[in-house]
XYZ file of C-alpha atoms in Angstrom:
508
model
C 17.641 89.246 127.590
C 21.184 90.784 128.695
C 22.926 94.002 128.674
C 26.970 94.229 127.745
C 26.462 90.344 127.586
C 25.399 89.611 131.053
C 21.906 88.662 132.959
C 18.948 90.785 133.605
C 18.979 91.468 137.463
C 15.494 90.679 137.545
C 13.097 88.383 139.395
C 14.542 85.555 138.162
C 17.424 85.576 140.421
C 15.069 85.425 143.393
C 14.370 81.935 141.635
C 18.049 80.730 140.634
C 18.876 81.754 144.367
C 16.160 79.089 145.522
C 17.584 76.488 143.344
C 21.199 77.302 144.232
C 20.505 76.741 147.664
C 18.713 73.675 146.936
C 21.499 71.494 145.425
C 23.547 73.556 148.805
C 25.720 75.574 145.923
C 27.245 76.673 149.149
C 30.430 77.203 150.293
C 30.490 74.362 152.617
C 28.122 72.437 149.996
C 31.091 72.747 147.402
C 33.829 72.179 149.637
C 31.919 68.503 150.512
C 31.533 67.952 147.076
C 35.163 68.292 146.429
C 36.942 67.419 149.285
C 39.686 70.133 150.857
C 42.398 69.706 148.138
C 40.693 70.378 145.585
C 38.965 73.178 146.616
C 42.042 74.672 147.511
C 43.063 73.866 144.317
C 40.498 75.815 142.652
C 40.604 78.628 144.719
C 44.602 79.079 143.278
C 42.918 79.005 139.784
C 43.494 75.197 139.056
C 40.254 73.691 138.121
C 41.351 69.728 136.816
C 40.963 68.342 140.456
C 37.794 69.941 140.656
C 36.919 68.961 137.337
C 38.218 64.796 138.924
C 36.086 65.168 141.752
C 32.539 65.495 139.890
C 32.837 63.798 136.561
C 31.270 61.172 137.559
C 28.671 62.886 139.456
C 25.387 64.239 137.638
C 23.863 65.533 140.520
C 22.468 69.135 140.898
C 25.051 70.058 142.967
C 27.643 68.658 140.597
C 25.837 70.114 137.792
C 25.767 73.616 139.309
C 29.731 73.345 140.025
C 30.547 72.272 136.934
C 28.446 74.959 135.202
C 29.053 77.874 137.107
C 32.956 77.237 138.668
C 34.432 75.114 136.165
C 33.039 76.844 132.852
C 31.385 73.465 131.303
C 29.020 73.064 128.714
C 26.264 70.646 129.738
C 23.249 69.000 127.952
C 20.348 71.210 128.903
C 17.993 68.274 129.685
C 20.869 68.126 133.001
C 21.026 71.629 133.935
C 16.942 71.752 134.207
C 17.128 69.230 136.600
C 19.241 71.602 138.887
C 17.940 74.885 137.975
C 14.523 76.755 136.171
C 16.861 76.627 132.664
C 14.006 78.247 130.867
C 13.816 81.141 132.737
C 17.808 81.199 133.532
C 18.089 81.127 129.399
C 15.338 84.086 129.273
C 16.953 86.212 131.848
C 20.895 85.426 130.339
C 22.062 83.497 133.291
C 22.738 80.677 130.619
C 23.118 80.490 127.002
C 23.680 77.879 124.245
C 27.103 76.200 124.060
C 29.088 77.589 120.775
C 29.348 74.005 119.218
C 26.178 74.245 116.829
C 24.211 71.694 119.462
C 21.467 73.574 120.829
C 21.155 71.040 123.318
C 24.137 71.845 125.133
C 23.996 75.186 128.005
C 26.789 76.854 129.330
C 26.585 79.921 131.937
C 27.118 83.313 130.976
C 28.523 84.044 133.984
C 30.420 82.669 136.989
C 29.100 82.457 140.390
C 30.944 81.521 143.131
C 29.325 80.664 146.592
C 30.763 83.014 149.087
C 29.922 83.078 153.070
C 28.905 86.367 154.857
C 29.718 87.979 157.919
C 27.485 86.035 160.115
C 27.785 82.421 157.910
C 25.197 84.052 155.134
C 24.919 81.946 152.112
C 26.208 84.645 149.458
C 27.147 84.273 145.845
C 29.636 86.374 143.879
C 29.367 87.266 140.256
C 31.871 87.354 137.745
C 32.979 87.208 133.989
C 33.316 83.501 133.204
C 36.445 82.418 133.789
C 37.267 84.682 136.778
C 35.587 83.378 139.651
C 39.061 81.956 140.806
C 42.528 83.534 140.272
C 43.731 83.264 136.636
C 44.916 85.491 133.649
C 42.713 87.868 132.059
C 40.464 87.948 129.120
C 37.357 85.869 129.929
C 35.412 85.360 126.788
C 36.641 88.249 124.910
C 35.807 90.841 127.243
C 39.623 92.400 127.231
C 40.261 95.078 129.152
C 37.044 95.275 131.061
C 36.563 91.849 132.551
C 35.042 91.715 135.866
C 37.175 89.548 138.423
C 35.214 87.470 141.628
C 36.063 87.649 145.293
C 40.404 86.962 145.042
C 42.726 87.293 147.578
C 42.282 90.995 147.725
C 38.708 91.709 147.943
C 38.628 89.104 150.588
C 41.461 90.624 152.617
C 39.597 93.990 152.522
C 36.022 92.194 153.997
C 38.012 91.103 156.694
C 39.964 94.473 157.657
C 36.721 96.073 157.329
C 35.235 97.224 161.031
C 31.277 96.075 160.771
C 30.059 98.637 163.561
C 26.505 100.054 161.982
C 26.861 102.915 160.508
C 24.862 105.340 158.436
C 25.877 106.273 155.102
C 28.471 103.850 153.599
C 30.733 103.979 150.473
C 32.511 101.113 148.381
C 34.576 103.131 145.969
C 35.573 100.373 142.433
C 33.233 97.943 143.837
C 33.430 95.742 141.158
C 32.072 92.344 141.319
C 30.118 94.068 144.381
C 31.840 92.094 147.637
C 32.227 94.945 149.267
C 29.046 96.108 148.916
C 27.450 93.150 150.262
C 29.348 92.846 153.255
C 28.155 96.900 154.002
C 24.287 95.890 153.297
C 24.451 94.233 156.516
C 25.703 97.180 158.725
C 25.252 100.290 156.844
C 21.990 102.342 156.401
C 22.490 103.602 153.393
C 25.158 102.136 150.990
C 26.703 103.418 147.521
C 28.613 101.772 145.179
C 30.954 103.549 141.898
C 32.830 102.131 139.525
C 34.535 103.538 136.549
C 33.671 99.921 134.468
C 29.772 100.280 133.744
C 30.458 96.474 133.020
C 31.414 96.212 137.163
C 27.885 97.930 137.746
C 25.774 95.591 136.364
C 28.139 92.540 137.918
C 27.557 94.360 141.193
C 23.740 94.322 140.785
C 23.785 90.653 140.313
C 25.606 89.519 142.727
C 23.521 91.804 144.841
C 20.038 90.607 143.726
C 21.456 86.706 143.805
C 22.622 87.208 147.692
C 18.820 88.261 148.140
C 20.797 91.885 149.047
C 18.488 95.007 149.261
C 19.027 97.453 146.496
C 22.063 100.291 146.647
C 22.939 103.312 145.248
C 25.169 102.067 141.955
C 26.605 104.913 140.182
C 29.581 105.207 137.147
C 32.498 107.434 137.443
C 36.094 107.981 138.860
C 37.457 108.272 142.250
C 34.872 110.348 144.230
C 33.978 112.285 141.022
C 30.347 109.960 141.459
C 29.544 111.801 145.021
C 30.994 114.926 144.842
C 28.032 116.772 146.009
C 26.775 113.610 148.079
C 26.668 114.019 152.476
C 29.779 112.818 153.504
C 30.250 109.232 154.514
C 30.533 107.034 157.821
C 32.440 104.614 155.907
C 34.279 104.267 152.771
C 35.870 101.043 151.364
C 37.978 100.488 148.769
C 39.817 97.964 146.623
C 40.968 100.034 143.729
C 42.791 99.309 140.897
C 46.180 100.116 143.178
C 48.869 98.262 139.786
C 51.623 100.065 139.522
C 52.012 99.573 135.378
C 52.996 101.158 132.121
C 49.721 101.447 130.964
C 48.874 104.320 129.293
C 45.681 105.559 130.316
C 42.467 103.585 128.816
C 45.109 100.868 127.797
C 45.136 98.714 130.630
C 43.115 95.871 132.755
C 39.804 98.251 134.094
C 40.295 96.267 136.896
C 43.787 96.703 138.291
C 45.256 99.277 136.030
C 44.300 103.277 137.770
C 45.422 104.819 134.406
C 47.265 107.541 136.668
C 50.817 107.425 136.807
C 53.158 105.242 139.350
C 50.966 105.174 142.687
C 48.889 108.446 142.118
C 45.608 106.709 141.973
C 46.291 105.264 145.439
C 47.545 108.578 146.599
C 45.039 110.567 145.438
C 42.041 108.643 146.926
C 44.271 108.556 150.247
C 43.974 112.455 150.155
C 41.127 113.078 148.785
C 38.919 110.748 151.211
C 39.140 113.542 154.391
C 37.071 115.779 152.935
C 34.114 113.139 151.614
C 34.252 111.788 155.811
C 31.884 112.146 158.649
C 33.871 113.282 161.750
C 34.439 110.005 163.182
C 34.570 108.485 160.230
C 36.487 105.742 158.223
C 38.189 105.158 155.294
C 39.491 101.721 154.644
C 41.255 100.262 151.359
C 44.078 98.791 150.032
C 46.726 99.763 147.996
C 50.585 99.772 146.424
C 53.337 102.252 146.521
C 56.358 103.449 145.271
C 59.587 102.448 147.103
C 62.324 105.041 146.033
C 66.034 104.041 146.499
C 66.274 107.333 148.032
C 63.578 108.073 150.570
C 62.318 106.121 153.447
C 58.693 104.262 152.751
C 57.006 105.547 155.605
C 58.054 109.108 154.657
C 56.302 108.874 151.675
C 52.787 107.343 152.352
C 53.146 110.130 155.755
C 52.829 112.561 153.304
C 49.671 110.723 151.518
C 47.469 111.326 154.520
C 45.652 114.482 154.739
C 44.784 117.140 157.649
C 42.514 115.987 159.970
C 42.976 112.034 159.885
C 44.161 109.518 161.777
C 46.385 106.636 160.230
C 47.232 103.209 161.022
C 49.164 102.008 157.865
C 50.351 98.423 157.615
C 52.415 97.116 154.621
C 52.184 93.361 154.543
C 54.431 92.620 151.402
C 57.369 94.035 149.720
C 58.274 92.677 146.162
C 61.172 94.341 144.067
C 60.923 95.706 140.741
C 61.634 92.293 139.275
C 58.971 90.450 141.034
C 56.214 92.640 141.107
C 56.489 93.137 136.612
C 56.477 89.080 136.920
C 53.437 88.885 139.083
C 50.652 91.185 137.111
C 52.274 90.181 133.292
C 51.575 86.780 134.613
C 47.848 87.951 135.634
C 47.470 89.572 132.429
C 48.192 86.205 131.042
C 51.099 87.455 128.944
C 53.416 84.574 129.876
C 51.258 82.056 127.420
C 51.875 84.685 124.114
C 54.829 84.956 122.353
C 58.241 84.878 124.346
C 59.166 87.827 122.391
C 56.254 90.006 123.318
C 56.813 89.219 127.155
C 60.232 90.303 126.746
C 59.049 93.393 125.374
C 56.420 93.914 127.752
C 58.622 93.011 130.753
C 61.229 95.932 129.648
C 58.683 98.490 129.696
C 57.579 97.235 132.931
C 61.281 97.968 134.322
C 61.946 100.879 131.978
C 58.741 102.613 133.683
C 60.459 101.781 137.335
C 63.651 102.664 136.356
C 62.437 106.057 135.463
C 61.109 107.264 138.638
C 64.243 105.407 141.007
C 61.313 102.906 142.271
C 63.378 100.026 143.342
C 60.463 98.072 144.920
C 57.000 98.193 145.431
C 55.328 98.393 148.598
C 51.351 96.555 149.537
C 49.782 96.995 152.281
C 46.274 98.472 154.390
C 45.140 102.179 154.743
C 43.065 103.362 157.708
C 42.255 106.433 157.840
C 39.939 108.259 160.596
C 38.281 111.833 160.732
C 39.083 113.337 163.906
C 39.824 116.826 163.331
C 42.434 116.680 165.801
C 45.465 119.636 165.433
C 48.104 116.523 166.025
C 46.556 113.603 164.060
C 47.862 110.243 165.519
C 49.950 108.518 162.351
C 51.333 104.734 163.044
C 52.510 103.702 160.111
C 54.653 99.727 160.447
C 56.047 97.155 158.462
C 54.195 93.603 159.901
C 54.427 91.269 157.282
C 53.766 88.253 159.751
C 50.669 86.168 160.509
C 47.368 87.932 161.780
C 44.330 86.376 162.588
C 41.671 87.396 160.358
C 38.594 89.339 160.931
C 40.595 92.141 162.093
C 37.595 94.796 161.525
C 37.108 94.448 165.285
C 40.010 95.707 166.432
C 40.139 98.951 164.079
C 38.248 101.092 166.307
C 40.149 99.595 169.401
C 43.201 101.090 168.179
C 42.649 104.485 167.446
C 40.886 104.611 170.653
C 43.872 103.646 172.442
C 45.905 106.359 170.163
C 43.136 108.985 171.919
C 44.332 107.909 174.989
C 48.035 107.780 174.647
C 47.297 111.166 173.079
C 45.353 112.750 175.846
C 47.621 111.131 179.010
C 51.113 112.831 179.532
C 53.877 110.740 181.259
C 52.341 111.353 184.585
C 49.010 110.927 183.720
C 50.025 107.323 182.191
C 51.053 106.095 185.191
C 48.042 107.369 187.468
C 45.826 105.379 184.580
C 45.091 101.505 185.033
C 45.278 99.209 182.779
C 44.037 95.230 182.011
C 45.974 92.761 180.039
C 44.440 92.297 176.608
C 42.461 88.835 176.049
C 44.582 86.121 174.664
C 48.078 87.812 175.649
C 50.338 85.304 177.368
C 54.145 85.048 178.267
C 56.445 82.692 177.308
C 60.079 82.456 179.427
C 62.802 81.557 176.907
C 66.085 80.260 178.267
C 67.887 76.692 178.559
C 66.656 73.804 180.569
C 66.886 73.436 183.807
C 68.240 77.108 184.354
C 67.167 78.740 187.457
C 65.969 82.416 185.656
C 65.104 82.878 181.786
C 67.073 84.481 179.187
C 64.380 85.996 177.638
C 60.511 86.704 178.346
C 58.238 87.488 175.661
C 54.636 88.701 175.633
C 52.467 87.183 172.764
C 48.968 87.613 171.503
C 46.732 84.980 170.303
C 44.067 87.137 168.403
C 44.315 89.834 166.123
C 47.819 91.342 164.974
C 49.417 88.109 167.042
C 51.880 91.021 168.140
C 54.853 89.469 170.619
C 57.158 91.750 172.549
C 60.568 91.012 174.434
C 59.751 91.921 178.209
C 62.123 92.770 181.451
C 61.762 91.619 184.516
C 60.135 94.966 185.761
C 57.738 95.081 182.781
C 56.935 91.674 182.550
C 55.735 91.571 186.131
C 53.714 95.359 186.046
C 51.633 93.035 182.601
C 51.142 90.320 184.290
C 49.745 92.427 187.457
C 47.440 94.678 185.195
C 43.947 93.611 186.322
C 42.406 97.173 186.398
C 42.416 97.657 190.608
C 45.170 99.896 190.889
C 47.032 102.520 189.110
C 50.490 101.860 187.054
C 52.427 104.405 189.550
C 51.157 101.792 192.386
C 51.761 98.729 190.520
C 55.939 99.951 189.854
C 56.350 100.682 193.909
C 54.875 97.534 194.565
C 57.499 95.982 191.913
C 60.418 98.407 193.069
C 59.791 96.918 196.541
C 60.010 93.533 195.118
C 63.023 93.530 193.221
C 64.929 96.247 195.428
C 64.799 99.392 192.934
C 64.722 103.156 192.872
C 60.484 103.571 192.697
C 61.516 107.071 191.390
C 63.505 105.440 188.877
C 60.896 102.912 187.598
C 58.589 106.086 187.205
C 60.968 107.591 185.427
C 61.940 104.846 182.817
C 58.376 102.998 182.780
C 56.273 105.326 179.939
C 59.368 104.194 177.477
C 57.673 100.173 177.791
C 54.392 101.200 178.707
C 53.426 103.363 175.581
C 53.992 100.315 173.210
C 52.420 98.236 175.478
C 49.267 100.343 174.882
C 49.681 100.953 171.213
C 49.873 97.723 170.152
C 47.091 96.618 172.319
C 49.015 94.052 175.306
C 47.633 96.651 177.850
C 44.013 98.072 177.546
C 42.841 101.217 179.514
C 40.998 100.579 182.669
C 39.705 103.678 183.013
């Protein structure tokens, strides 16, 4: 029937799939059901207005929610009418409810509907209990529960650049969202995890997507394709806590088991060597912020020869915070106030040891290329993006190429286009005759804005690819009754940024 406690990814999910999408156990299906509070609700781990909206519904769609998202036990006579119960019982998608009343089902697992890339109906598989945010534990599996698609593994399938590609890696896929998203645009796709538990998650959520079959393998790190090609791609959301746990102690899921940030670090340097030239490594991670040594420093010295970075850290949380945040994952809040005490020490103790006085999150990008003088941007931008950014990955390390290749002179004999969506705002009080201020902004992607001159906001908003920026700054010099030599001179010191950070796009 089941393996480690879970389904059989057999033909029977081909079946449950059919009935899921049936009742429209959907995303959008669910979100109707509910209404848009309380599915936000439940996606912040609070299930009682979720648990409001259907109790006086029986319908399959009702039935399927309250089965599979809110963890209830339901007479089985109403879960057959929304689902092949006999053969979901056979194949360990459901079992009885631990009350001694046979009649009563409840699901083995979670499944929460989950939209692809291109609107796919998708569903992710989890240990029960975990489909939404919460603390650990599910159903006595400890230390190697199997979370759903959270805030992470979400952030990661957005950041992720869907180009096709050939061979592809998801390194810790866990409940297997990564994987999904790279069935779609990859060749060939592997999948490791250290948990064997994850594996078999994986593989269901896989075969109850209607995926194609991958490559699932157990071990640590790259230790599972060490003498594999290398990759086009590699993802990764690995178990990036910073925590005292001593190794094989902690949460499978969060906890690396290497000290401080190693784990992070070492997959960071370790990832050149298992790349395609040309290829990517995306993931996400924490580090180490040391009273005594500048962030970027530090994660400068994680990438290895050959790569381009861009490196991003959205959040900063200090000691304090952060031991608050994954003690109240672990669920350690609800035990004994004593034991939290204890267990919040060692959290600081552990930080206090190394000088760590906060901890740093953010995105890793890394990029084969070989190149002698690797192009390394690493920034602090903890504002609002628009999400999918996976579009604009390759857009900016082939703008880093260019500013690479082009010399002061031969930046201003390029031309360039304003970016789509950039627009300038003039700051200043009302009714004045010139503005205080003029800012570029973007509307898409990184939503980047950028304090402007007169000189440089004019050359932007003249950028329409017919002539060069040497042109374009005698033209202005004219205009406002400057040196041209001096605008030359001065103009690479606004127009690199403008590049980098993608207001200005090469023309040529």
């Amino acid at each position: 029937m089941s393996i480690h406690g879970l389904p059989a990814p057999g033909p029977g999910a081909a079946r449950l799939r059919e009935a899921l999408l049936a009742a429209s156990f959907t995303p959008d299906g669910v979100l109707d059901l509910l209404g848009a509070p309380a599915y936000a609700a439940l996606a912040r781990g609070e299930t009682v207005p979720a648990l409001r909206a259907t109790r006086e519904d029986a319908g399959p769609l009702a039935t399927l929610t309250q089965l599979f998202l809110l963890g209830q036990a339901l007479p089985a006579a109403r879960v057959a009418a929304a689902l092949p119960a006999h053969q979901a019982l056979a194949d360990g998608w459901l079992m009885p409810a631990e009350t001694g009343e046979a009649e009563l089902l409840r699901a083995a697992v979670d499944i929460r509907p989950y939209a692809g890339d291109a609107g796919e109906n998708w569903w992710i598989v989890s240990d029960t209990g975990r489909a939404v945010a919460g603390g650990a534990g599910a159903h006595g599996q400890g230390r190697d529960v199997v979370l759903g698609a959270g805030g992470a593994s979400t952030t990661l399938a957005q950041l992720t650049l869907r180009e096709p590609v050939g061979r592809a890696l998801d390194l810790g896929t866990g409940s297997g969202v990564q994987a999904l998203h790279l069935t779609r645009h990859a060749r060939q796709v592997t999948a490791t995890d250290l948990n064997p538990r994850a594996l078999r998650v994986a593989a269901l959520t896989l075969a109850l997507s209607g995926a194609p079959e991958i490559d699932l393998r157990q071990g640590s790190l790259f230790d599972p394709v060490e003498n594999d090609e290398p990759f086009d791609l590699i993802v990764s959301n690995p178990p990036f806590v910073i925590s005292p746990a001593a190794p094989g102690a902690g949460l499978t899921y969060r906890d690396g088991g290497l000290p401080g940030d190693a784990l992070c670090r070492t997959l960071v340097g370790s990832a050149a060597e298992r790349l395609a030239p040309g290829g990517y490594c995306q993931l996400l991670a924490n580090w180490e912020q040391l009273a005594d040594e500048d962030w970027r420093d530090r994660l400068a010295s994680w990438v290895p020869p050959g790569c381009d970075a861009w490196i991003v850290r959205r959040e900063e949380q200090d000691v304090n915070e952060y031991a608050e945040l994954w003690l109240r994952d672990a669920g350690a809040h609800r035990g004994d106030p004593a034991d939290y005490q204890l267990a919040y020490h060692a959290w600081l103790d552990e930080f206090a040891a190394r000088g760590v006085r906060s901890v740093g999150f953010g995105w890793i990008t890394l990029r084969r290329s070989d190149a002698a003088d690797p192009a390394v941007l690493i920034e602090d931008w903890p504002h609002s993006v628009e999400q999918p950014l996976g579009a604009i990955v390759p857009g900016h390390f082939a703008r880093q190429d260019f500013l690479g290749a082009h010399d002061d002179e031969a930046l201003l004999a390029a031309r360039y286009t304003l970016a789509d969506g950039v627009v300038q705002e003039q700051l200043g009080q009302p009714g004045a005759e010139d503005p205080e201020h003029v800012v570029l902004r973007q509307r898409h992607g990184m939503l980047r804005a950028t304090a402007m001159d007169t000189v440089s906001a004019g050359f932007a908003g003249s950028c329409d690819g017919s002539l060069a920026a040497g042109a374009l700054l005698d033209a202005i010099a004219q205009l406002v009754d400057e040196d041209p030599a001096r605008l030359r001179v001065t103009a690479p010191q606004w127009l690199r940024p403008l590049v980098e950070q993608g207001f200005l796009l090469p023309a040529d």
